[in-house]
XYZ file of C-alpha atoms in Angstrom:
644
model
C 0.000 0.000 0.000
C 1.654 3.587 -1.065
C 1.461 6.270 1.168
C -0.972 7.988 -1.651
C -3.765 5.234 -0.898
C -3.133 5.887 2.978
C -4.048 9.424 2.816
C -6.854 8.041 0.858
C -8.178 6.146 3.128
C -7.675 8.516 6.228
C -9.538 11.249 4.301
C -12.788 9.404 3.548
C -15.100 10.413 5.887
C -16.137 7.473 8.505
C -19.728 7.271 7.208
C -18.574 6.210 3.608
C -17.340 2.501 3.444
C -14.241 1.987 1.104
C -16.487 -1.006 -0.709
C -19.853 -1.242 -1.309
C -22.694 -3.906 -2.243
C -23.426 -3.378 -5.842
C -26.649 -4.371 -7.567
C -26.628 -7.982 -9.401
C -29.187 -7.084 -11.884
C -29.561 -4.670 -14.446
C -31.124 -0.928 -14.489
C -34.374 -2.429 -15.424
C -34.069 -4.647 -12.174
C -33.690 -1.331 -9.834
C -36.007 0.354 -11.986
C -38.852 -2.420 -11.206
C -38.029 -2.215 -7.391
C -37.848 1.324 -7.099
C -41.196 1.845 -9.001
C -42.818 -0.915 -6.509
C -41.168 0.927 -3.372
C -41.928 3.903 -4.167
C -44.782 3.688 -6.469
C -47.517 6.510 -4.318
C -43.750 9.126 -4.326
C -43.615 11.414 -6.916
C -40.762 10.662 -9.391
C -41.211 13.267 -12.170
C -42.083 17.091 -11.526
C -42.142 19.174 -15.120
C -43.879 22.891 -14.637
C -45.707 21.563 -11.749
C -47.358 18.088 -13.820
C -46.473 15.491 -11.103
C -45.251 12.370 -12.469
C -45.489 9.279 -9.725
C -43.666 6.301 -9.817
C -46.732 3.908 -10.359
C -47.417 6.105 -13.504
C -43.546 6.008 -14.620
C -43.670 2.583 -14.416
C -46.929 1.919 -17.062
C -45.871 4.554 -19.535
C -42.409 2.884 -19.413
C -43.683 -0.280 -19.785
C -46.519 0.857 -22.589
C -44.083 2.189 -24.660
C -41.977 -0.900 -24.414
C -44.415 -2.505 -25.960
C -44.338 -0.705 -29.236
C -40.409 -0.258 -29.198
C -40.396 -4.309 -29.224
C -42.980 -4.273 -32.155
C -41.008 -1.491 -34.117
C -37.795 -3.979 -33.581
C -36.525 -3.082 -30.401
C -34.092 -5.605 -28.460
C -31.301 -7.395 -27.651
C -28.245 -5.808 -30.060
C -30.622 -3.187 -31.144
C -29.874 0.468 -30.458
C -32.169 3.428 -30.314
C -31.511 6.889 -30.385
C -32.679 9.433 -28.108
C -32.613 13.306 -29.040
C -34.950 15.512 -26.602
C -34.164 18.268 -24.185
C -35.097 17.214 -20.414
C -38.504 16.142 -19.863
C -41.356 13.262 -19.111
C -40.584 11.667 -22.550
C -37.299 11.572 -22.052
C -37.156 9.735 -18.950
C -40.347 7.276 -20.101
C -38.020 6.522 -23.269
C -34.845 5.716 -21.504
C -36.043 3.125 -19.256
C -38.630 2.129 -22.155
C -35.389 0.921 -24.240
C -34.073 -0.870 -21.738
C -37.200 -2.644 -21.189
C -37.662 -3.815 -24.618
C -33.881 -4.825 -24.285
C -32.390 -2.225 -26.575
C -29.124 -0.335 -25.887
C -30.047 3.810 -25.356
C -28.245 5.909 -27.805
C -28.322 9.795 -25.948
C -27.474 12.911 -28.450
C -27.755 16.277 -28.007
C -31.315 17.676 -30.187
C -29.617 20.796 -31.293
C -26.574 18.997 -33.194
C -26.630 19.707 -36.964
C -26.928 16.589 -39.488
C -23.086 16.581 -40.435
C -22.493 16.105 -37.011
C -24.954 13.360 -36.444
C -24.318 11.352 -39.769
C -21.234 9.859 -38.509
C -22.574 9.153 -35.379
C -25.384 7.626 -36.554
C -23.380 5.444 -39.071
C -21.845 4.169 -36.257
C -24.396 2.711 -34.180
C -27.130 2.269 -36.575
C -30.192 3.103 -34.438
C -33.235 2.109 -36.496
C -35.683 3.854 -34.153
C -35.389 7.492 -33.170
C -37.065 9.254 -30.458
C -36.755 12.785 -30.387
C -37.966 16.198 -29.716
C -40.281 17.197 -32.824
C -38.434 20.313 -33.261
C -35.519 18.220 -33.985
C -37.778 16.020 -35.992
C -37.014 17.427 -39.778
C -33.366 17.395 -38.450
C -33.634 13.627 -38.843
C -35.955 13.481 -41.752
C -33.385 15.442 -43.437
C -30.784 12.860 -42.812
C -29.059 10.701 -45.648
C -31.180 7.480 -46.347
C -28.079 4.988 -45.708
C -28.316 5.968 -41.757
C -31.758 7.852 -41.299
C -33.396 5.572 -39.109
C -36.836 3.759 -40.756
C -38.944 4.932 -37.236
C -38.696 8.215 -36.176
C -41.208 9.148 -33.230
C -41.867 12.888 -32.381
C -41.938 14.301 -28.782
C -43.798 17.656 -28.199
C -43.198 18.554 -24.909
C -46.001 20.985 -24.386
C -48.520 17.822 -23.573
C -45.962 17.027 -20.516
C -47.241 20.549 -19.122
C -49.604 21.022 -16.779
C -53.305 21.782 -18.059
C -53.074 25.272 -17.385
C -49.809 25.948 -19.140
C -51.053 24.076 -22.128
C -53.958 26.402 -22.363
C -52.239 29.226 -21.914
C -49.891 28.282 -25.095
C -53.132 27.807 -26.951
C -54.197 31.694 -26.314
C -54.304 33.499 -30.362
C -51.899 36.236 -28.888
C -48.404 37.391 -29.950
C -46.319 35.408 -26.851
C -48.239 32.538 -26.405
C -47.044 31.858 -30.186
C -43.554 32.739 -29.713
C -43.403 30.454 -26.625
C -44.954 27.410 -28.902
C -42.539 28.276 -31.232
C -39.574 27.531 -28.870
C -41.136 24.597 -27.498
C -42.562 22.869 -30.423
C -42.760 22.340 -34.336
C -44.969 20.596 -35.969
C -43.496 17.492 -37.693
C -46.056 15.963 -39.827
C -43.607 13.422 -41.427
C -42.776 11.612 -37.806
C -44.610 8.960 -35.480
C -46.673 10.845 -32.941
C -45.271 10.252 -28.959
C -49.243 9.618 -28.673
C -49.256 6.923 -30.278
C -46.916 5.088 -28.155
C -48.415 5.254 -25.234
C -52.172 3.502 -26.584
C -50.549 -0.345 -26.678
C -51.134 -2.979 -23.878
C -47.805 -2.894 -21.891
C -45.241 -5.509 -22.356
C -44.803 -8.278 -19.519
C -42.099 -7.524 -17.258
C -40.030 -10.573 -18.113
C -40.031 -9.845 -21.310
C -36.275 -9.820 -22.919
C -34.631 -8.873 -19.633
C -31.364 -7.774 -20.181
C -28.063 -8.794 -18.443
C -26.297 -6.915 -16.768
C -23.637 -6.949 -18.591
C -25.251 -5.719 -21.603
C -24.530 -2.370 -23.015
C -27.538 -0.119 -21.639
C -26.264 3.200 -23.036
C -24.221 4.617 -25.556
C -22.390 8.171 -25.402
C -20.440 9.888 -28.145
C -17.357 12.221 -27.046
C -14.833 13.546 -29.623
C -11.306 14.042 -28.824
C -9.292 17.313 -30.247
C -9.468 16.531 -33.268
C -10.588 12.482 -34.054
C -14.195 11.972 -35.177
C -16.501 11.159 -31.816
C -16.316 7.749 -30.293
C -18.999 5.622 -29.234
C -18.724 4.885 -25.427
C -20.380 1.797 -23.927
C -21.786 1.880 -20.767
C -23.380 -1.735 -19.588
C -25.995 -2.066 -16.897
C -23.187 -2.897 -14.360
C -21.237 0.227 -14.578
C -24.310 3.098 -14.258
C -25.444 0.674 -11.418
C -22.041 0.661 -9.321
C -21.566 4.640 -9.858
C -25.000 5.402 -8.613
C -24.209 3.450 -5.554
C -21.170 4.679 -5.272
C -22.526 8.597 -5.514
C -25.716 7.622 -3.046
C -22.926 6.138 -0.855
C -20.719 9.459 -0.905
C -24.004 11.776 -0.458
C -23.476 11.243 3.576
C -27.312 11.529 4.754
C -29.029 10.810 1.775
C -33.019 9.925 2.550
C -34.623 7.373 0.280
C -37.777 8.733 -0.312
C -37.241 11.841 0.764
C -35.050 13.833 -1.306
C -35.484 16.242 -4.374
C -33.017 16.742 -6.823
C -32.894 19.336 -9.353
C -32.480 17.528 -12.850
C -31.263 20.507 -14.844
C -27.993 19.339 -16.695
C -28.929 17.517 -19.862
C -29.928 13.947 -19.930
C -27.790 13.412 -23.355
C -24.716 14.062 -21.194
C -23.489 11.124 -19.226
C -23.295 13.926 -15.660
C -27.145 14.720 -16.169
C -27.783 10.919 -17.198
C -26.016 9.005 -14.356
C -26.206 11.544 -11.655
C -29.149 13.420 -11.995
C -32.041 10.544 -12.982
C -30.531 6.940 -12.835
C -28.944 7.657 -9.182
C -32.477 9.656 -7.764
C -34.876 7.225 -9.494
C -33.002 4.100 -7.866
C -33.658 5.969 -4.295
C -37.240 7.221 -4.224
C -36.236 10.897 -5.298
C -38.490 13.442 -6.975
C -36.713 15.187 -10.292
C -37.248 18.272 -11.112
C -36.961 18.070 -14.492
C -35.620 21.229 -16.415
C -35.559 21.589 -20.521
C -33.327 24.310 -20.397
C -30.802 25.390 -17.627
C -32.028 28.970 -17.492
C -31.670 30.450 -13.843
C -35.500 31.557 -14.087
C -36.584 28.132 -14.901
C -34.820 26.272 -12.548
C -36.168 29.202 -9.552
C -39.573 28.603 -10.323
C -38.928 24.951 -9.173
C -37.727 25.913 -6.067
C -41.111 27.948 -5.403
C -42.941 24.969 -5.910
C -40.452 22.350 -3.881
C -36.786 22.970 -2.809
C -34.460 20.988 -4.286
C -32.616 19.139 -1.943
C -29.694 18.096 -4.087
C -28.386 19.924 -6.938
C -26.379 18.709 -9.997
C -24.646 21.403 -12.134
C -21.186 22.974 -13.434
C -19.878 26.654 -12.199
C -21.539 28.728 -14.070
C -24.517 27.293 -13.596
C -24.333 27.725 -9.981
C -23.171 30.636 -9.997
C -26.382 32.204 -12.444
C -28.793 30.860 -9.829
C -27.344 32.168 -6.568
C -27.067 35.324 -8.208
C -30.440 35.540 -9.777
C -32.033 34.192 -6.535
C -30.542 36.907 -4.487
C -31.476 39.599 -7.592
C -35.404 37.885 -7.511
C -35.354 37.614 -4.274
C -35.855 34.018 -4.345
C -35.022 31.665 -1.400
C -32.767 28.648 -2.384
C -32.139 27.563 1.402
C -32.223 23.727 1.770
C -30.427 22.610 -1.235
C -28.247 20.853 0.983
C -25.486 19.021 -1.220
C -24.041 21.080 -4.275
C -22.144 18.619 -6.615
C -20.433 20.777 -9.030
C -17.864 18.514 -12.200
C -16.984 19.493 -15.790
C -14.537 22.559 -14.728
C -12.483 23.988 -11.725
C -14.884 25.343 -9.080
C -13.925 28.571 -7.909
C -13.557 29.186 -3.756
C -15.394 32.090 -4.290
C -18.616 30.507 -6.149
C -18.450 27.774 -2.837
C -18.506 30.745 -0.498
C -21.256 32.292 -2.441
C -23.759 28.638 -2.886
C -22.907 27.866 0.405
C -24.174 31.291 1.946
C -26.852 31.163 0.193
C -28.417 27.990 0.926
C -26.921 26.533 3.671
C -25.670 23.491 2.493
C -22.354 22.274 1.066
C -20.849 22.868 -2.636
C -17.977 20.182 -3.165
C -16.431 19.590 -6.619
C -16.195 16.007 -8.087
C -14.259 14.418 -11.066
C -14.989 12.059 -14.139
C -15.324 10.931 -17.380
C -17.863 9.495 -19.890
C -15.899 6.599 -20.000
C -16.048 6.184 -16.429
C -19.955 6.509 -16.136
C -18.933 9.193 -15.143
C -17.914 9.777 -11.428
C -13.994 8.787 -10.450
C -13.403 10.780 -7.391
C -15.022 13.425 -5.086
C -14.721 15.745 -2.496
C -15.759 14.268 1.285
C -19.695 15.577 1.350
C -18.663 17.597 4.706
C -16.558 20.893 5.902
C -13.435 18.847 5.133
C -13.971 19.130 1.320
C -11.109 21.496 -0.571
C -12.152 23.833 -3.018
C -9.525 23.849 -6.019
C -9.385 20.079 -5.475
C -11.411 17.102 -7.231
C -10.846 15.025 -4.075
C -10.299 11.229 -3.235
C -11.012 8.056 -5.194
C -14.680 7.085 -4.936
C -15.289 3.274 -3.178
C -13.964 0.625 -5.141
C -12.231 3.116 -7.788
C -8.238 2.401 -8.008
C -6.253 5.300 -9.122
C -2.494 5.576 -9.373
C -0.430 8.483 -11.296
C 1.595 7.291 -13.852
C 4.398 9.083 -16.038
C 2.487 10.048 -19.052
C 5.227 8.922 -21.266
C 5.553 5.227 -19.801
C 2.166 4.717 -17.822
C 4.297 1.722 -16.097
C 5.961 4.110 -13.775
C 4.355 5.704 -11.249
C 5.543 8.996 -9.967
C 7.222 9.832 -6.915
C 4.968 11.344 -4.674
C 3.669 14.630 -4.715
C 4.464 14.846 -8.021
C 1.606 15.322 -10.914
C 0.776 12.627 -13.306
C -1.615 11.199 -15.467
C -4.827 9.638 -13.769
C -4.964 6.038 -14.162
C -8.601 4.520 -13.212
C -9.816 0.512 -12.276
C -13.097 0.569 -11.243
C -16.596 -1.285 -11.880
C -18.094 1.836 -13.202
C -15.401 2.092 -16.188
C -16.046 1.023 -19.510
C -14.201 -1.604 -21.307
C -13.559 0.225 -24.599
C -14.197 2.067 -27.610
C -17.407 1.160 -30.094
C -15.754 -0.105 -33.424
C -12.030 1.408 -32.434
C -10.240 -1.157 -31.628
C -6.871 1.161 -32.044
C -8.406 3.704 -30.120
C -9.382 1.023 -27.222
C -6.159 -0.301 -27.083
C -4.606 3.587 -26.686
C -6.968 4.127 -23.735
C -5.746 1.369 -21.946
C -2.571 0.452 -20.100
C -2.752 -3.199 -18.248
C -5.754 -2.924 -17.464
C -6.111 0.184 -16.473
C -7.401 3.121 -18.113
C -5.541 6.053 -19.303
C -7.970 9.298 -18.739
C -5.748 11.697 -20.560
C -5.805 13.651 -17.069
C -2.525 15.044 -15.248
C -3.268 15.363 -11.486
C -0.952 16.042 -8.377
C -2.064 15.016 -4.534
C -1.036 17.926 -2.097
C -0.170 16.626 1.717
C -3.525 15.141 2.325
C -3.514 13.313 -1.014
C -6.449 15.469 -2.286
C -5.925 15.470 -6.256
C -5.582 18.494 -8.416
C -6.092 18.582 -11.700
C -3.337 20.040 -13.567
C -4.391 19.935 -17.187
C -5.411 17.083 -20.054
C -1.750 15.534 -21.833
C -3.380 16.667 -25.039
C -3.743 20.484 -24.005
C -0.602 20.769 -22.495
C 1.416 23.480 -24.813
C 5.002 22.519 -25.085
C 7.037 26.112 -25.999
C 10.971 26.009 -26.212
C 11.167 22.677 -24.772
C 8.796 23.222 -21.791
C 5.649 21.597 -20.818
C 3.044 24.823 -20.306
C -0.167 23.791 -18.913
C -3.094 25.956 -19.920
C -5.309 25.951 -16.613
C -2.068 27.397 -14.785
C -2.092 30.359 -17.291
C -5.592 30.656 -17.335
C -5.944 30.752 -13.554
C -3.222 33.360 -13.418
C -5.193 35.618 -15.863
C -8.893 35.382 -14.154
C -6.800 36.587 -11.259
C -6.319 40.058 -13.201
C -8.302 43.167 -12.504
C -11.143 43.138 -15.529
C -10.874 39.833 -16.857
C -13.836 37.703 -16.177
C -12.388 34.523 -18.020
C -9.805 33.116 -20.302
C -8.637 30.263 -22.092
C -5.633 28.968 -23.763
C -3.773 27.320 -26.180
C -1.100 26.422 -28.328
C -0.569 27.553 -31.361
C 2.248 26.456 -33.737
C 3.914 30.224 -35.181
C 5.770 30.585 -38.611
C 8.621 29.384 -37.354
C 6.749 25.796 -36.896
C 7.179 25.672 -33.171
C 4.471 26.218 -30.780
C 3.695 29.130 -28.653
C 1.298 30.245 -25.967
C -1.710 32.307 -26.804
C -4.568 33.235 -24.516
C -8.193 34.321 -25.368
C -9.686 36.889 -22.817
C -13.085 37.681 -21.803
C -13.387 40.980 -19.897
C -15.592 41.999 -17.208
C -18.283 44.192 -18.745
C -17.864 47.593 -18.950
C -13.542 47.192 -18.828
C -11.498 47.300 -20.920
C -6.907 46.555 -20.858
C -3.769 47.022 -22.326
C -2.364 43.425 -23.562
C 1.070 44.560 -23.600
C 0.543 45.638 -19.561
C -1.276 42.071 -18.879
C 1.554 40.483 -20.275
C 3.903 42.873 -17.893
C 1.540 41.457 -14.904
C 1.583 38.138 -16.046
C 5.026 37.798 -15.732
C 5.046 39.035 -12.302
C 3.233 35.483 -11.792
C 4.470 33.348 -14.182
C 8.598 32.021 -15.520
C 8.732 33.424 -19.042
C 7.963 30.676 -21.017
C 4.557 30.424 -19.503
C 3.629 34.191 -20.520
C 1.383 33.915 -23.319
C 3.117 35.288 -26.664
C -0.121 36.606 -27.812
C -3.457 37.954 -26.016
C -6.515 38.760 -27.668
C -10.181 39.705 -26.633
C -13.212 37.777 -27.799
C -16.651 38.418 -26.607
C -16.905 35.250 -25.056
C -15.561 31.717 -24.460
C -17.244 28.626 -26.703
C -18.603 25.941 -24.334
C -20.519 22.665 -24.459
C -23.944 22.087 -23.169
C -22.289 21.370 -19.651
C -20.631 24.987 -19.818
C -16.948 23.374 -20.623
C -14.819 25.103 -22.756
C -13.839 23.793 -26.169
C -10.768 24.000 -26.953
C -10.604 23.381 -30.445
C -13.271 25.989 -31.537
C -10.843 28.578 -28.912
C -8.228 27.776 -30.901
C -10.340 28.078 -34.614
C -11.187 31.669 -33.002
C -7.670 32.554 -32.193
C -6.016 30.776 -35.332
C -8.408 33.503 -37.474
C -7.925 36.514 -34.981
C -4.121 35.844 -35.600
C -4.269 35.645 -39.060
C -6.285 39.042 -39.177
C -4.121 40.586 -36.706
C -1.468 39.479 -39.573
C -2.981 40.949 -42.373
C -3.539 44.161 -40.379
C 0.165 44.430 -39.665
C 0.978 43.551 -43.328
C -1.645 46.180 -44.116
C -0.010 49.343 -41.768
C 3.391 47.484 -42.887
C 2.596 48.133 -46.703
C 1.049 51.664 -46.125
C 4.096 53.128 -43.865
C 6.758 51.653 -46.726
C 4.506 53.047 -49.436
C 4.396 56.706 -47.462
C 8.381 56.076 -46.434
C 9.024 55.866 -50.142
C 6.801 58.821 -50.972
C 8.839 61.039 -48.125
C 12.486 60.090 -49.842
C 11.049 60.732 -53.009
C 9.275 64.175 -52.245
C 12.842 65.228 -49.925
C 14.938 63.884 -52.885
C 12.386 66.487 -55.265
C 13.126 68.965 -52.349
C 16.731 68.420 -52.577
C 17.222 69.091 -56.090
C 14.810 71.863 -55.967
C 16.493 73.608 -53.445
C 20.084 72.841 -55.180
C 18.615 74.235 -58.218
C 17.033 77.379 -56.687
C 20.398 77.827 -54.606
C 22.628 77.202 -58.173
C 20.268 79.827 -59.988
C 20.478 82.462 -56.946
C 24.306 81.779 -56.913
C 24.171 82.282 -60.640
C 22.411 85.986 -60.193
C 24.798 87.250 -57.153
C 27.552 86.253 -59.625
C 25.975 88.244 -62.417
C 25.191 91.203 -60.147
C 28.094 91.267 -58.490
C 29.871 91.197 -62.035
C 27.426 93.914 -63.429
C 28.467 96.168 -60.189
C 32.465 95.434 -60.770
C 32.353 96.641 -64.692
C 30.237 99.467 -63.290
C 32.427 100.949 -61.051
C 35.736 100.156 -63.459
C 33.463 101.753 -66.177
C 33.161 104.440 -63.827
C 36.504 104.795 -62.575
C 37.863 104.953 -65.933
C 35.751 108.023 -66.980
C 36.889 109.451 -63.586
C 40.170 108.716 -64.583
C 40.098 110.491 -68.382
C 38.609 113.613 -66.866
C 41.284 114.191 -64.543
C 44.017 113.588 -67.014
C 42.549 115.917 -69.534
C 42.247 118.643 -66.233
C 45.704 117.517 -65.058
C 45.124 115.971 -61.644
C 46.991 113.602 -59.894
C 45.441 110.441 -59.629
C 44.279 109.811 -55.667
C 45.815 106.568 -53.956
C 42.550 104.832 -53.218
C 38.948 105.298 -55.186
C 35.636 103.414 -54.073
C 32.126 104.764 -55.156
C 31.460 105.992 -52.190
C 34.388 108.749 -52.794
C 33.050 109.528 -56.305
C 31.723 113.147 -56.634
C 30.256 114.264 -59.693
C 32.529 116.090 -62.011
């Protein structure tokens, strides 16, 4: 045992065994017993419609029924593309049911992003959102799937919202609009839910069996297919209801506002409450007004979200004067949580805001802050129960680093995948005897709390030296007007790579790059100190709010290039006007030599003119005194000269 797991084990809180009892069934197992325990307990709360887990149970099981008619089953995959809602959560576990293997995408991709995906896993139904609906019409024929079932998630709504969208006036259309389009061409939801419900043993999968499918893309790779079975969404909801210290069966409320298609809304936010007897709030948006209006009805009790998500909430509820008291556990992933943001939930409601750490392929939760006043903000925490982690030398994953030193994040576990859909190369990458590679470099600090330090792939090496972006970026959100900033490497003309940064500015500010870089490098050794700073109006992120790094560096690739032809541009103009000002001094010079040559010229004649005067003169002076008989005087200017 290395002193790493030690610290490990000293810092889980006593409440938390280090290994648990894990489920021997499948999802569809706990999803039978929960519905039967809990079947009078609201599961589903969407605008105030109360979903309970009786109901859940026959619309899941209805629409089973005509999933298995359409095809639906063992091998068979189905894919699922609707905000958050009723639907949604009917047509996960509905899959499942029938045997199928869920397929989760996000309803606002565009069809050259879905065509590949869908060539991939070769979902022949399609459930999804009917705004998305024509999306998937649309679609090539090779991989458009032959069912396609529209969702409209007005009829989810309570009565009295659904009238009110009816009302012939200006805003009730505009809110239809965003909610729903007709999509004339697609299978109605409706008609799912009108066929006799299929029997519960009914092609019961194993669990072993893949129960859901995610797609994540690397930096630049087309997305890859991630298998989750039964087994590992299972273990990682115990193993988060386990690390919740407290948590109520039956009791709780969790606010269900991160999206479903992501594996953090998915695993964390539905499978984990639904397996305890929770109510979900279910959110189709994350919009801070939204998600307050559920806390006027019921408070949330636990709340799933990233940063900036928290953050819009606590502010608007203090701005609306809305009470979010009670939320009691904050579990924040995706990003770095600032101390600030902690001090700011925490005040607000009470409760605790601890940041945790994982990975789609990982279902997703690896490690976590203790649920209690121990937790360390700027930290992802300790290894969940069960979860092996060591920190390997990214180079040769064999050797572990000395401690206290940062490495990459190996993970064993029984909520990690075992490999890539149809990439073999790509599986065998990810994995290092057994143990996979997360791409993640963390270091422990004295109490072996991790920190992440950056992903290998975003690291920027510059003359030599490894740079790692969140260092830089931390650095800069530390400066006076900058709200947030990301960076990057770029490779210069040169061919090597160099540091560049992409700012976001408080509103209303505004800096001088050159004295950011100055301050910077009060902070920073030299080769960190971004090369090149530039302003954009804001950072691109993914549904979950993280930052993506290869559209930053798209943006600062073209802002370089422009800043380039700019400096061409004023290059060009000041060599044209440089060569206009020594030709218009070299006209000046030749002018003047000529004007001084011609005024030399006259003098000479004038003086010349005046010299044969006065001998003219002096010479008729000269005959008139001879013919008078003077004597000729010594000296004789004109001045002397009388007339004679």
């Amino acid at each position: 045992m290395s002193t790493l797991q030690e610290l490990w084990i000293a810092a889980t809180p006593p409440q938390v065994p280090r290994h648990l009892e894990y489920p021997t069934g499948s999802l569809v197992d706990e999803f039978d017993r929960a519905t039967a325990e809990f079947a009078d307990l609201p599961a589903l709360d969407f605008f105030g419609a109360r979903t309970s887990y009786a109901e859940l149970r026959e619309a899941v099981y209805t629409v089973a029924g005509n999933l298995a008619e359409m095809g639906v089953g063992p091998g068979r995959q189905v894919a699922l593309l609707m905000p958050n809602c009723p639907q949604h959560v009917i047509a996960f576990y509905a899959v499942l049911v029938a045997g199928g293997t869920v397929v989760e995408h996000n309803p606002l991709s565009t069809i050259a992003e879905l065509t590949p995906m869908f060539a991939d896993h070769q979902a022949d139904v399609a459930i999804v959102w009917d705004s998305a609906a024509p999306l998937l019409l649309n679609m090539p024929a090779a991989v458009r799937p032959s069912h396609i079932i529209a969702v409209t998630m007005i009829d989810a709504m309570p009565l009295g919202k659904r009238l009110l969208l009816r009302l012939p006036i200006k805003k009730a259309r505009e809110s239809r609009a965003l909610l729903s389009t007709p999509a004339p061409r697609a299978i109605p939801w409706s008609r799912l839910l009108r066929h006799a419900p299929l029997p519960p043993a009914a092609n019961r999968p194993d669990p072993d069996d893949d129960a859901l499918i995610l797609y994540t893309s690397g930096t630049t790779a087309l997305p890859k297919g991630v298998p989750l079975t039964h087994r590992n969404l299972n273990a990682n909801s115990v193993q988060g209801a386990t690390w919740v210290i407290g948590l109520q069966p039956g009791k709780e409320v969790f606010l269900t506002c991160l999206p479903l298609f992501h594996v953090f809304g998915c695993s964390l936010a539905m499978n984990l409450p639904l397996q305890y007897g929770a109510m979900l709030h279910l959110v189709p948006k994350p919009e801070a007004g939204l998600i307050l209006d559920t806390f006027t009805r019921k408070v949330s009790t636990i709340v799933i979200a990233v940063p900036p998500l928290f953050e819009r909430i606590a502010d608007a509820a203090a701005e609306r004067g809305v009470s979010i008291r009670g939320a009691r556990v904050g579990i924040s992933g995706a990003m770095p949580l600032p101390a600030s943001l902690i001090d700011k939930w925490e005040a607000a409601t009470g409760g605790l805001l601890i940041e945790g750490y994982g990975l789609s392929e990982c279902s997703p939760i690896l490690a976590g802050n203790p649920v209690t006043k121990a937790r360390k903000p700027g930290h992802i925490g300790i290894p969940f129960p069960d979860t092996e982690i060591r920190l390997s030398d990214p180079d040769d994953p064999s050797r572990e680093v000395p401690q206290g030193e940062p490495g990459e994040i190996l993970a064993k576990g029984p909520q990690v995948f075992s490999g890539y859909r149809n990439r073999p190369e790509e599986t065998a990458a990810a994995f290092w005897d057994g143990w996979f590679r997360t791409g993640d470099i963390a270091e422990p600090d004295e109490d072996g709390f991790l920190r992440i330090v950056d992903r290998i792939k975003e690291v920027v090496i510059t003359g030599g030296f490894n740079v790692y972006p969140s260092e830089v970026e931390e650095a800069l959100r530390g400066l006076e007007g900058v709200r947030d900033a990301a960076v990057v490497g770029l490779v210069n003309e040169l061919g090597a790579e160099e540091v560049v940064a992409a700012l976001v500015l408080h509103e209303g500010h505004t800096v001088d790059l050159e004295q950011v870089r100055e301050r910077i490098r009060e902070r920073l050794t030299a080769y960190k100190v971004p090369r090149k700073l530039f302003v954009v109006p804001e950072l691109p992120r993914n549904p979950m709010g993280k930052v993506l790094r290869r559209e930053v560096r798209d943006v600062l690739l073209k802002l370089r290039a422009d800043a380039g032809e700019l400096a061409d541009r004023v290059r060009t103009d000041a060599e044209i006007l440089a060569d206009k000002v020594r030709l218009d001094s070299a006209d000046l010079v030749d002018k003047v030599r000529s004007d001084a040559g011609a005024l030399a010229d006259r003098v000479r004649g004038d003086a010349g003119a005046l010299a044969d005067r006065v001998r003219t003169e002096r010479e008729q002076r000269a005959l008139r005194r001879e013919g008078a008989g003077e004597a000729e005087p010594d000296e004789v200017t004109p001045d002397d000269t009388t007339p004679g």
